């Protein structure tokens, strides 16, 4: 899979010029390949079943960042040949209104996947609404059922960003089995499931968080370092073992563009592999969402066929 190794000088940190010697994992290219594979599966599904599967997105309120994320997901879904089923509810929507909509979409056989965009307005019960999604349509992999399946190592839909992290490591041929991996962050959305996935793939996993003492000492033991703290520039060279794979999940909008949780140039002079921001994990999240949606559609069609035979 396409990667590039840059040896040019990085931006200056502490008045020193550092060399970027790590392999830069090209998330855009890996995501493009994944999306092309998904589009082929969607086309085959559509021919076999006589309809294209739908991805339903639900946006509640008018958070500008969420609106951009949902719009990008809808555009990518349409490009892959999925039917875009979008519902935008006002920020004062009642819990039951959102729950009823989720139920209706759950009962619609043409809708393969349901995505409830987070964060939700504070008056809504996030966990209850997520768990209202039929687990087989839970393409974000966030229901208690799918998270439980992940914890038990059973098949199920996996959370998009953590699954994208694993695909980046695999595409870059980073050996996960037997590696020592540290995940910085323990959220339900990213850190915790990323740690579970690494564990299931045979890594020895440490989860660091805001209460971790001496983060650089903990992080710098890792062959694989996944950073999902949501703190701009938290991780630098002193957090990284020489030759480690560093996956930066953080996304921060700054006056000069997007940046991550990792101080890229500094880290790239120590790491063996590194993901940039933008162009690393971000594109994989959407690619995995699309892959989850076609997988959900295929699995639903198989269930129907099996029931038809019985
Ligand atoms: P979150 O819910 O705020 O969780 C952050 C985690 O980081 C928490 O577990 C927190 O520990 C830990 N943490 C905070 N400060 C820390 C510190 N100084 N040292 C060590 N750990 C610390 O955030 P999230 O939803 O997981 O997202 C994390 C980042 O990923 C954000 O920048 C977000 O925008 C980004 N993100 C990117 C994508 C993508 O597609 N690229 C997708 C989702 C999220 P405690 O549990 O102790 O509080």
CSV table of N, CA, C and O in Angstrom, one decimal, residues 19 27 31 33 44 54 60 89 107 118 128 153 155 159 177 194 199 204 220 261 264 272 280 289 307:
chain,number,residue,atom,x,y,z
A,19,UNK,N,15.0,15.7,11.2
A,19,UNK,CA,14.8,15.0,10.0
A,19,UNK,C,13.6,14.1,10.2
A,19,UNK,O,13.5,13.4,11.2
A,27,UNK,N,-3.0,7.7,4.8
A,27,UNK,CA,-4.3,7.3,5.1
A,27,UNK,C,-5.3,7.6,4.0
A,27,UNK,O,-6.3,6.9,3.8
A,31,UNK,N,-7.5,4.7,2.4
A,31,UNK,CA,-8.9,4.9,2.5
A,31,UNK,C,-9.5,4.8,1.1
A,31,UNK,O,-10.6,4.2,0.9
A,33,UNK,N,-8.5,3.1,-1.4
A,33,UNK,CA,-8.5,1.7,-1.9
A,33,UNK,C,-9.7,1.0,-1.2
A,33,UNK,O,-10.4,0.2,-1.8
A,44,UNK,N,-22.2,-5.0,-6.6
A,44,UNK,CA,-22.6,-6.4,-6.7
A,44,UNK,C,-23.9,-6.7,-5.9
A,44,UNK,O,-24.8,-7.4,-6.4
A,54,UNK,N,-29.2,1.3,1.9
A,54,UNK,CA,-29.1,2.7,2.4
A,54,UNK,C,-28.3,2.9,3.6
A,54,UNK,O,-28.2,2.0,4.5
A,60,UNK,N,-28.8,15.7,15.0
A,60,UNK,CA,-29.8,16.5,15.9
A,60,UNK,C,-29.1,17.8,16.2
A,60,UNK,O,-28.0,17.8,16.8
A,89,UNK,N,-32.9,16.6,12.6
A,89,UNK,CA,-33.9,17.0,13.6
A,89,UNK,C,-33.4,18.3,14.3
A,89,UNK,O,-32.2,18.5,14.5
A,107,UNK,N,-36.7,-0.7,11.2
A,107,UNK,CA,-37.7,-1.6,10.6
A,107,UNK,C,-37.7,-1.4,9.1
A,107,UNK,O,-38.5,-2.1,8.4
A,118,UNK,N,-22.8,12.0,16.8
A,118,UNK,CA,-22.5,12.5,18.1
A,118,UNK,C,-21.6,13.8,18.0
A,118,UNK,O,-20.9,13.9,17.0
A,128,UNK,N,-29.0,5.6,25.8
A,128,UNK,CA,-30.3,5.0,25.5
A,128,UNK,C,-30.6,5.0,24.0
A,128,UNK,O,-31.1,4.1,23.4
A,153,UNK,N,-14.7,-10.9,21.8
A,153,UNK,CA,-14.0,-11.4,20.6
A,153,UNK,C,-15.0,-12.1,19.6
A,153,UNK,O,-14.6,-12.9,18.9
A,155,UNK,N,-17.9,-12.0,16.5
A,155,UNK,CA,-18.1,-11.1,15.3
A,155,UNK,C,-19.1,-10.1,15.6
A,155,UNK,O,-20.1,-10.3,16.4
A,159,UNK,N,-16.3,-0.3,15.9
A,159,UNK,CA,-16.3,1.2,15.8
A,159,UNK,C,-15.3,1.6,14.7
A,159,UNK,O,-14.3,1.0,14.5
A,177,UNK,N,0.7,-8.6,16.2
A,177,UNK,CA,0.8,-9.8,17.1
A,177,UNK,C,2.2,-9.8,17.9
A,177,UNK,O,3.2,-9.7,17.3
A,194,UNK,N,-10.1,0.7,20.5
A,194,UNK,CA,-8.8,0.5,19.8
A,194,UNK,C,-8.0,-0.5,20.6
A,194,UNK,O,-7.3,-1.3,20.1
A,199,UNK,N,-5.7,-5.8,21.4
A,199,UNK,CA,-5.6,-7.0,22.3
A,199,UNK,C,-6.0,-8.3,21.5
A,199,UNK,O,-5.3,-9.3,21.6
A,204,UNK,N,0.2,-6.8,23.3
A,204,UNK,CA,0.2,-6.7,24.8
A,204,UNK,C,-0.1,-5.2,25.0
A,204,UNK,O,0.7,-4.3,24.6
A,220,UNK,N,6.6,5.5,25.9
A,220,UNK,CA,7.9,5.2,25.2
A,220,UNK,C,8.3,3.7,25.3
A,220,UNK,O,9.4,3.3,24.8
A,261,UNK,N,-2.8,15.2,17.9
A,261,UNK,CA,-2.3,15.1,19.3
A,261,UNK,C,-0.8,14.9,19.3
A,261,UNK,O,-0.2,14.9,20.4
A,264,UNK,N,4.2,16.4,15.0
A,264,UNK,CA,4.5,15.5,13.9
A,264,UNK,C,6.0,15.5,13.6
A,264,UNK,O,6.7,14.4,13.6
A,272,UNK,N,9.2,4.8,13.6
A,272,UNK,CA,9.4,4.1,12.4
A,272,UNK,C,8.4,4.3,11.4
A,272,UNK,O,8.6,4.3,10.1
A,280,UNK,N,-4.4,11.0,7.7
A,280,UNK,CA,-4.0,9.7,8.3
A,280,UNK,C,-5.3,9.0,8.7
A,280,UNK,O,-5.9,8.3,7.9
A,289,UNK,N,-16.8,3.2,7.9
A,289,UNK,CA,-18.2,3.4,8.0
A,289,UNK,C,-18.9,2.8,6.7
A,289,UNK,O,-19.9,2.0,6.8
A,307,UNK,N,-33.6,-17.5,6.0
A,307,UNK,CA,-35.0,-17.6,6.5
A,307,UNK,C,-35.9,-18.1,5.4
A,307,UNK,O,-36.8,-18.9,5.6
